[in-house]
Every structure is written in structure tokens, then in C-alpha cells.
mmCIF file of C-alpha atoms and ligand atoms in Angstrom:
data_model
loop_
_atom_site.group_PDB
_atom_site.id
_atom_site.type_symbol
_atom_site.label_atom_id
_atom_site.label_comp_id
_atom_site.label_asym_id
_atom_site.label_seq_id
_atom_site.Cartn_x
_atom_site.Cartn_y
_atom_site.Cartn_z
ATOM 1 C CA MET A 1 0.000 0.000 0.000
ATOM 2 C CA THR A 2 1.269 3.457 -0.862
ATOM 3 C CA MET A 3 1.669 5.466 2.309
ATOM 4 C CA LEU A 4 3.273 8.627 0.995
ATOM 5 C CA LYS A 5 2.935 9.973 -2.508
ATOM 6 C CA VAL A 6 4.880 13.038 -3.597
ATOM 7 C CA GLU A 7 4.049 14.232 -7.092
ATOM 8 C CA ASN A 8 5.971 16.788 -9.087
ATOM 9 C CA ILE A 9 6.785 19.204 -6.287
ATOM 10 C CA ASP A 10 8.768 22.415 -6.680
ATOM 11 C CA VAL A 11 10.152 24.066 -3.538
ATOM 12 C CA PHE A 12 11.829 27.460 -3.283
ATOM 13 C CA TYR A 13 13.769 29.467 -0.717
ATOM 14 C CA GLY A 14 12.810 32.937 -1.897
ATOM 15 C CA ASN A 15 13.975 32.966 -5.504
ATOM 16 C CA ILE A 16 16.234 29.956 -5.130
ATOM 17 C CA GLN A 17 14.682 26.753 -6.368
ATOM 18 C CA ALA A 18 15.748 23.834 -4.146
ATOM 19 C CA LEU A 19 13.488 21.061 -5.542
ATOM 20 C CA ARG A 20 12.432 20.602 -9.168
ATOM 21 C CA ASP A 21 9.575 18.389 -10.157
ATOM 22 C CA VAL A 22 10.329 15.834 -7.451
ATOM 23 C CA SER A 23 8.184 12.688 -7.269
ATOM 24 C CA ILE A 24 8.687 9.845 -4.803
ATOM 25 C CA THR A 25 6.555 7.197 -3.144
ATOM 26 C CA VAL A 26 6.959 5.343 0.119
ATOM 27 C CA ASN A 27 4.996 2.160 0.709
ATOM 28 C CA GLN A 28 3.790 1.043 4.081
ATOM 29 C CA GLY A 29 6.443 -0.969 5.924
ATOM 30 C CA GLU A 30 9.373 0.123 3.769
ATOM 31 C CA ILE A 31 12.680 1.783 4.509
ATOM 32 C CA VAL A 32 13.338 4.210 1.665
ATOM 33 C CA SER A 33 16.659 6.068 1.459
ATOM 34 C CA LEU A 34 17.346 9.382 -0.232
ATOM 35 C CA ILE A 35 20.953 9.726 -1.201
ATOM 36 C CA GLY A 36 22.777 12.659 -2.715
ATOM 37 C CA ALA A 37 25.593 15.100 -2.152
ATOM 38 C CA ASN A 38 25.652 18.019 0.211
ATOM 39 C CA GLY A 39 23.117 20.631 -0.877
ATOM 40 C CA ALA A 40 21.253 18.309 -3.278
ATOM 41 C CA GLY A 41 17.918 19.041 -1.604
ATOM 42 C CA LYS A 42 17.387 16.036 0.656
ATOM 43 C CA SER A 43 16.744 18.019 3.841
ATOM 44 C CA THR A 44 14.502 20.372 1.889
ATOM 45 C CA LEU A 45 12.342 17.418 0.853
ATOM 46 C CA LEU A 46 11.985 16.197 4.451
ATOM 47 C CA LYS A 47 11.192 19.722 5.656
ATOM 48 C CA THR A 48 8.515 19.991 2.999
ATOM 49 C CA LEU A 49 6.992 16.663 4.031
ATOM 50 C CA SER A 50 6.813 17.737 7.663
ATOM 51 C CA GLY A 51 5.195 21.061 6.809
ATOM 52 C CA LEU A 52 8.138 23.366 7.563
ATOM 53 C CA LEU A 53 8.291 24.410 3.904
ATOM 54 C CA LYS A 54 5.434 24.682 1.413
ATOM 55 C CA PRO A 55 5.683 23.378 -2.138
ATOM 56 C CA LYS A 56 4.938 25.955 -4.803
ATOM 57 C CA LYS A 57 3.707 23.278 -7.167
ATOM 58 C CA GLY A 58 2.769 19.610 -6.936
ATOM 59 C CA LYS A 59 0.945 17.291 -4.563
ATOM 60 C CA ILE A 60 1.768 15.458 -1.357
ATOM 61 C CA GLU A 61 -0.573 12.731 -0.116
ATOM 62 C CA PHE A 62 -0.219 10.764 3.086
ATOM 63 C CA LEU A 63 -2.577 7.825 3.581
ATOM 64 C CA ASP A 64 -4.681 9.076 0.677
ATOM 65 C CA LYS A 65 -5.161 12.553 2.155
ATOM 66 C CA SER A 66 -3.536 15.712 0.882
ATOM 67 C CA ILE A 67 -1.012 17.176 3.341
ATOM 68 C CA SER A 68 0.616 19.757 1.077
ATOM 69 C CA GLY A 69 0.461 23.164 2.678
ATOM 70 C CA LYS A 70 -0.794 21.743 6.003
ATOM 71 C CA GLN A 71 0.709 22.996 9.235
ATOM 72 C CA ALA A 72 3.501 21.008 10.862
ATOM 73 C CA GLN A 73 1.340 20.175 13.866
ATOM 74 C CA SER A 74 -1.443 18.589 11.851
ATOM 75 C CA ILE A 75 1.121 16.583 9.903
ATOM 76 C CA VAL A 76 2.502 15.195 13.178
ATOM 77 C CA LYS A 77 -1.077 14.374 14.154
ATOM 78 C CA ALA A 78 -1.586 12.574 10.850
ATOM 79 C CA GLY A 79 1.355 10.318 11.777
ATOM 80 C CA ILE A 80 4.595 11.786 10.393
ATOM 81 C CA SER A 81 7.480 12.475 12.771
ATOM 82 C CA HIS A 82 10.654 14.297 11.703
ATOM 83 C CA VAL A 83 14.084 13.810 13.276
ATOM 84 C CA PRO A 84 15.949 16.838 11.922
ATOM 85 C CA GLU A 85 19.585 17.091 10.968
ATOM 86 C CA GLY A 86 21.766 17.999 13.936
ATOM 87 C CA ARG A 87 19.204 16.390 16.304
ATOM 88 C CA ARG A 88 17.920 19.659 17.886
ATOM 89 C CA VAL A 89 17.147 18.355 21.340
ATOM 90 C CA PHE A 90 16.221 20.894 24.013
ATOM 91 C CA ALA A 91 19.561 21.245 25.778
ATOM 92 C CA ASN A 92 18.186 22.755 28.982
ATOM 93 C CA LEU A 93 15.560 20.087 29.459
ATOM 94 C CA THR A 94 16.236 16.640 30.849
ATOM 95 C CA VAL A 95 16.168 13.504 28.720
ATOM 96 C CA GLU A 96 12.797 12.581 30.219
ATOM 97 C CA GLU A 97 11.326 16.040 29.528
ATOM 98 C CA ASN A 98 12.503 15.881 25.914
ATOM 99 C CA LEU A 99 10.781 12.519 25.504
ATOM 100 C CA GLU A 100 7.574 13.854 27.067
ATOM 101 C CA LEU A 101 7.588 16.708 24.570
ATOM 102 C CA GLY A 102 7.577 14.183 21.749
ATOM 103 C CA ALA A 103 4.151 13.070 22.956
ATOM 104 C CA PHE A 104 2.710 16.562 23.310
ATOM 105 C CA LEU A 105 -0.183 15.955 20.919
ATOM 106 C CA ARG A 106 -1.223 12.672 22.541
ATOM 107 C CA LYS A 107 -3.860 12.295 25.211
ATOM 108 C CA ASP A 108 -3.497 8.573 26.001
ATOM 109 C CA LYS A 109 -1.508 8.710 29.255
ATOM 110 C CA GLN A 110 -1.240 4.926 29.477
ATOM 111 C CA GLY A 111 0.075 4.627 25.932
ATOM 112 C CA ILE A 112 2.533 7.466 26.496
ATOM 113 C CA HIS A 113 3.882 5.699 29.573
ATOM 114 C CA GLN A 114 4.243 2.431 27.653
ATOM 115 C CA ASP A 115 6.048 4.113 24.787
ATOM 116 C CA MET A 116 8.400 5.843 27.225
ATOM 117 C CA GLN A 117 9.316 2.393 28.629
ATOM 118 C CA LYS A 118 9.762 1.149 25.075
ATOM 119 C CA VAL A 119 12.161 3.994 24.238
ATOM 120 C CA TYR A 120 14.174 3.172 27.386
ATOM 121 C CA GLU A 121 14.294 -0.475 26.311
ATOM 122 C CA ILE A 122 15.523 0.464 22.848
ATOM 123 C CA PHE A 123 18.045 2.942 24.278
ATOM 124 C CA PRO A 124 19.093 1.840 27.809
ATOM 125 C CA ARG A 125 21.579 4.728 27.795
ATOM 126 C CA LEU A 126 18.667 7.172 27.881
ATOM 127 C CA LEU A 127 17.212 5.452 30.946
ATOM 128 C CA GLU A 128 20.538 5.817 32.760
ATOM 129 C CA ARG A 129 20.516 9.508 31.933
ATOM 130 C CA LYS A 130 16.856 10.351 32.163
ATOM 131 C CA LYS A 131 17.289 13.108 34.773
ATOM 132 C CA GLN A 132 20.311 14.603 33.026
ATOM 133 C CA HIS A 133 20.132 17.781 30.937
ATOM 134 C CA SER A 134 20.252 16.863 27.260
ATOM 135 C CA GLY A 135 22.957 19.413 26.565
ATOM 136 C CA THR A 136 25.385 17.227 28.519
ATOM 137 C CA LEU A 137 24.820 14.165 26.301
ATOM 138 C CA SER A 138 27.284 12.979 23.663
ATOM 139 C CA GLY A 139 26.388 13.379 19.978
ATOM 140 C CA GLY A 140 25.345 9.742 19.736
ATOM 141 C CA GLU A 141 23.185 9.991 22.840
ATOM 142 C CA GLN A 142 21.525 13.116 21.450
ATOM 143 C CA GLN A 143 20.754 11.219 18.256
ATOM 144 C CA MET A 144 19.186 8.458 20.376
ATOM 145 C CA LEU A 145 17.153 11.083 22.216
ATOM 146 C CA ALA A 146 15.991 12.737 18.998
ATOM 147 C CA MET A 147 14.884 9.348 17.683
ATOM 148 C CA GLY A 148 13.261 8.484 21.019
ATOM 149 C CA ARG A 149 11.368 11.755 20.935
ATOM 150 C CA ALA A 150 10.088 10.926 17.457
ATOM 151 C CA ILE A 151 8.960 7.476 18.637
ATOM 152 C CA MET A 152 7.005 9.179 21.455
ATOM 153 C CA ALA A 153 4.776 10.782 18.825
ATOM 154 C CA LYS A 154 3.750 7.232 17.785
ATOM 155 C CA PRO A 155 4.421 7.883 14.108
ATOM 156 C CA LYS A 156 3.354 5.791 11.163
ATOM 157 C CA LEU A 157 6.169 7.308 9.106
ATOM 158 C CA VAL A 158 9.419 8.630 10.525
ATOM 159 C CA LEU A 159 11.662 11.022 8.575
ATOM 160 C CA LEU A 160 15.315 10.682 9.602
ATOM 161 C CA ASP A 161 17.753 13.363 8.465
ATOM 162 C CA GLU A 162 21.412 12.251 8.521
ATOM 163 C CA PRO A 163 21.228 10.115 11.672
ATOM 164 C CA SER A 164 24.868 9.008 11.278
ATOM 165 C CA MET A 165 26.325 12.493 10.970
ATOM 166 C CA GLY A 166 29.338 13.063 13.207
ATOM 167 C CA LEU A 167 28.985 9.762 15.049
ATOM 168 C CA ALA A 168 31.689 7.200 15.802
ATOM 169 C CA PRO A 169 31.406 3.970 13.759
ATOM 170 C CA LEU A 170 30.125 1.890 16.679
ATOM 171 C CA MET A 171 27.387 4.414 17.401
ATOM 172 C CA VAL A 172 26.443 4.520 13.706
ATOM 173 C CA LYS A 173 25.984 0.743 13.888
ATOM 174 C CA THR A 174 23.743 1.051 16.949
ATOM 175 C CA ILE A 175 21.613 3.762 15.342
ATOM 176 C CA PHE A 176 21.169 1.756 12.125
ATOM 177 C CA GLN A 177 20.247 -1.361 14.092
ATOM 178 C CA VAL A 178 17.558 0.676 15.833
ATOM 179 C CA ILE A 179 16.288 1.967 12.481
ATOM 180 C CA LYS A 180 15.852 -1.677 11.389
ATOM 181 C CA ASP A 181 14.196 -2.588 14.708
ATOM 182 C CA ILE A 182 11.739 0.314 14.572
ATOM 183 C CA ASN A 183 10.907 -0.679 11.018
ATOM 184 C CA ASN A 184 10.432 -4.341 11.954
ATOM 185 C CA GLU A 185 7.951 -3.238 14.580
ATOM 186 C CA GLY A 186 5.864 -1.571 11.897
ATOM 187 C CA THR A 187 7.095 1.999 11.458
ATOM 188 C CA THR A 188 7.781 3.086 7.891
ATOM 189 C CA VAL A 189 11.059 4.995 7.454
ATOM 190 C CA LEU A 190 12.231 7.657 5.020
ATOM 191 C CA LEU A 191 15.951 8.103 5.548
ATOM 192 C CA VAL A 192 18.276 10.832 4.320
ATOM 193 C CA GLU A 193 21.962 9.964 4.386
ATOM 194 C CA GLN A 194 25.245 11.052 2.916
ATOM 195 C CA ASN A 195 26.569 7.691 4.057
ATOM 196 C CA ALA A 196 25.112 5.944 1.008
ATOM 197 C CA ASN A 197 26.615 2.573 1.911
ATOM 198 C CA MET A 198 24.816 2.448 5.236
ATOM 199 C CA ALA A 199 21.651 3.976 3.821
ATOM 200 C CA LEU A 200 21.339 1.392 1.052
ATOM 201 C CA SER A 201 22.324 -1.499 3.309
ATOM 202 C CA VAL A 202 19.140 -1.058 5.392
ATOM 203 C CA ALA A 203 16.781 0.177 2.671
ATOM 204 C CA ASN A 204 14.264 -1.586 0.460
ATOM 205 C CA ARG A 205 14.418 1.154 -2.158
ATOM 206 C CA GLY A 206 16.164 4.416 -2.765
ATOM 207 C CA TYR A 207 16.208 7.646 -4.729
ATOM 208 C CA VAL A 208 19.256 9.598 -5.821
ATOM 209 C CA ILE A 209 18.834 13.370 -5.718
ATOM 210 C CA GLU A 210 21.126 15.755 -7.569
ATOM 211 C CA THR A 211 20.690 19.535 -7.579
ATOM 212 C CA GLY A 212 17.042 19.362 -6.623
ATOM 213 C CA ARG A 213 15.975 16.568 -8.984
ATOM 214 C CA VAL A 214 15.451 12.847 -8.662
ATOM 215 C CA VAL A 215 17.959 11.424 -11.148
ATOM 216 C CA LEU A 216 17.760 7.733 -10.322
ATOM 217 C CA SER A 217 15.578 5.361 -8.333
ATOM 218 C CA GLY A 218 15.333 1.638 -7.769
ATOM 219 C CA SER A 219 15.629 -1.177 -5.276
ATOM 220 C CA ALA A 220 18.504 -0.831 -2.830
ATOM 221 C CA LEU A 221 20.241 -3.694 -4.638
ATOM 222 C CA GLU A 222 19.871 -2.032 -8.045
ATOM 223 C CA LEU A 223 21.312 1.194 -6.683
ATOM 224 C CA GLN A 224 24.170 -0.592 -4.933
ATOM 225 C CA ASN A 225 25.054 -2.257 -8.233
ATOM 226 C CA SER A 226 24.644 0.839 -10.377
ATOM 227 C CA GLU A 227 27.953 2.049 -11.834
ATOM 228 C CA GLU A 228 26.773 5.628 -11.522
ATOM 229 C CA VAL A 229 25.957 5.268 -7.831
ATOM 230 C CA LYS A 230 29.130 3.319 -7.105
ATOM 231 C CA LEU A 231 31.260 5.979 -8.703
ATOM 232 C CA ALA A 232 29.560 9.012 -7.200
ATOM 233 C CA TYR A 233 28.397 7.803 -3.791
ATOM 234 C CA LEU A 234 29.959 4.490 -2.806
ATOM 235 C CA GLY A 235 33.589 5.465 -3.090
ATOM 236 C CA GLY A 236 34.014 3.932 -6.537
ATOM 237 C CA HIS A 237 34.127 0.298 -5.354
HETATM 238 P P1 ATP B 301 22.718 18.701 3.384
HETATM 239 O O1 ATP B 301 23.046 17.291 3.575
HETATM 240 O O2 ATP B 301 23.916 19.590 3.369
HETATM 241 O O3 ATP B 301 21.620 19.213 4.257
HETATM 242 P P2 ATP B 301 20.759 18.557 1.382
HETATM 243 O O4 ATP B 301 20.782 17.624 0.245
HETATM 244 O O5 ATP B 301 19.895 18.205 2.517
HETATM 245 O O6 ATP B 301 22.202 18.787 1.895
HETATM 246 P P3 ATP B 301 19.367 21.033 1.357
HETATM 247 O O7 ATP B 301 19.780 21.436 2.735
HETATM 248 O O8 ATP B 301 18.001 20.529 1.170
HETATM 249 O O9 ATP B 301 20.387 19.965 0.795
HETATM 250 O O10 ATP B 301 19.632 22.249 0.382
HETATM 251 C C1 ATP B 301 19.210 22.287 -0.976
HETATM 252 C C2 ATP B 301 19.560 23.624 -1.586
HETATM 253 O O11 ATP B 301 18.804 24.657 -0.992
HETATM 254 C C3 ATP B 301 21.017 24.013 -1.433
HETATM 255 O O12 ATP B 301 21.415 24.633 -2.621
HETATM 256 C C4 ATP B 301 21.009 24.996 -0.296
HETATM 257 O O13 ATP B 301 22.045 25.926 -0.427
HETATM 258 C C5 ATP B 301 19.661 25.651 -0.456
HETATM 259 N N1 ATP B 301 19.134 26.083 0.855
HETATM 260 C C6 ATP B 301 18.930 25.298 1.935
HETATM 261 N N2 ATP B 301 18.396 26.012 2.946
HETATM 262 C C7 ATP B 301 18.267 27.274 2.498
HETATM 263 C C8 ATP B 301 17.784 28.485 3.079
HETATM 264 N N3 ATP B 301 17.311 28.541 4.322
HETATM 265 N N4 ATP B 301 17.805 29.597 2.296
HETATM 266 C C9 ATP B 301 18.285 29.556 1.030
HETATM 267 N N5 ATP B 301 18.743 28.452 0.432
HETATM 268 C C10 ATP B 301 18.753 27.321 1.145
#
């Protein structure tokens, strides 16, 4: 089943066009990766999906309902949660308070409590540090917290922007394992990564974005075997 359908969107920052005629789909249960160089437009696409930017042209449908031009809050309510680049946790709040904020649109106290326990099971490190200010966490721990906060919104689709950025290899492995686990438990994932190797290793399908356009798409295997992708994004191996 198609969960997210993006059709021919154009997105601008003032006069600068960042996305040109972009179309992608994400099916329920998939991990889909967007790969592309710095500045290609990947973050812009995620920001548009979560309502932070408005497309000038084109359509975005989530679960058969139009969400283009909707406010960020109603998009979260519809079931899309965004983990932005650079994590953006609230440094002066504790780990626990950050997680609570992730659930701010929910009313089901029992469910919120259960999901909090679930996040602590996924990331035991966050449990150990739940009373600590988030600003004191390491980069990897902040990434865990940002992902935990997204889980607290009980999303159907999670948008992950560069989760591996700046992390040590062992932490990258942990984060990618969690991405697979979250997906196995039923959450659909749209992943933006400059680390194309990692991104394609967990994905079902992928799209390559260059200067605001989708230039290639296919199964993760097809992309991993594509000469073009190997040369430009997989270190030429
Ligand atoms: P990165 O991994 O560096 O975030 P990206 O593929 O996510 O790269 P975007 O951040 O989406 O790329 O940027 C796409 C284009 O839009 C770039 O040319 C960038 O310079 C431009 N851009 C991004 N944010 C703004 C902004 N606030 N104002 C003007 N131009 C912007």
C-alpha cells in the first residue's frame, strides 16, 4: 500500500529553487533512502513533508489525504514524525522532559507511559541519563534522544535526516540497528543519508537526488550495483 505519494513538487527558498519536479513514493512498511551530495535538496524534501516548507507546485498525499500546505502540527497528528539534521534536542531540558515533549499531541496517558518504557528499552543509555540535561549528552546519545522523541509521537512514518552524521562507527551501527528494529515493529522509514553505503544497506528502495531533482531510483540492490551510484556515492568500489 502506498503510504506517501509526492508528485511533481517544486520548492523554493525565496527565488532559489531547491526542488524541481520531485516525485517519490513510500509504501507502508518500507525503509526508503534518499541519497545525494551536500546541498542536493534532501533536507529540503523532508522539511517539505513535515510542513516546515510549502511546495509551490505539486501534490503530497499521506494515507490518501492531501497534506501539502498543512501545518507542521497537523502533519505530526496525521502520523509523520521528523528527526531533523543535527538532532535539535532541548539542551536545557532533561532527557525525560525531551521525551515527554515528543508526545505533546497525545492524550493517552497509558500509551505514552508504555512508549516511554519502550524507548528506554531500545536505548538503555537514555534510561541511565533520564534526569540529566540533554545538553550534557554525547552526539550519539543526542541522536538516540531525537529518535526516542520521534517514537514518542507514535508515528506511522518517521523522517530521519542524517542520523549518522558526526557519530563514531560503533554508534552509527547502533543507530542503524535501531532503524531496522523500529521498522520491523511496523514503522515506515524515510531516511536521508550522505553515508550511502549504510543507507542502502538497510533500505528496500532508494532515490538519488542531484541539484534538486530525482535522477535515479530503484531497489537498494539495483542502486548498490549501479555504476553511476558506485562511482559518485559508494567510493568507486
Ligand atoms: P545537506 O546534507 O547539506 O543538508 P541537502 O541535500 O539536505 O544537503 P538542502 O539542505 O536541502 O540539501 O539544500 C538544498 C539547496 O537549498 C542548497 O542549494 C542549499 O544551499 C539551499 N538552501 C537550503 N536552505 C536554504 C535556506 N534557508 N535559504 C536559502 N537556500 C537554502
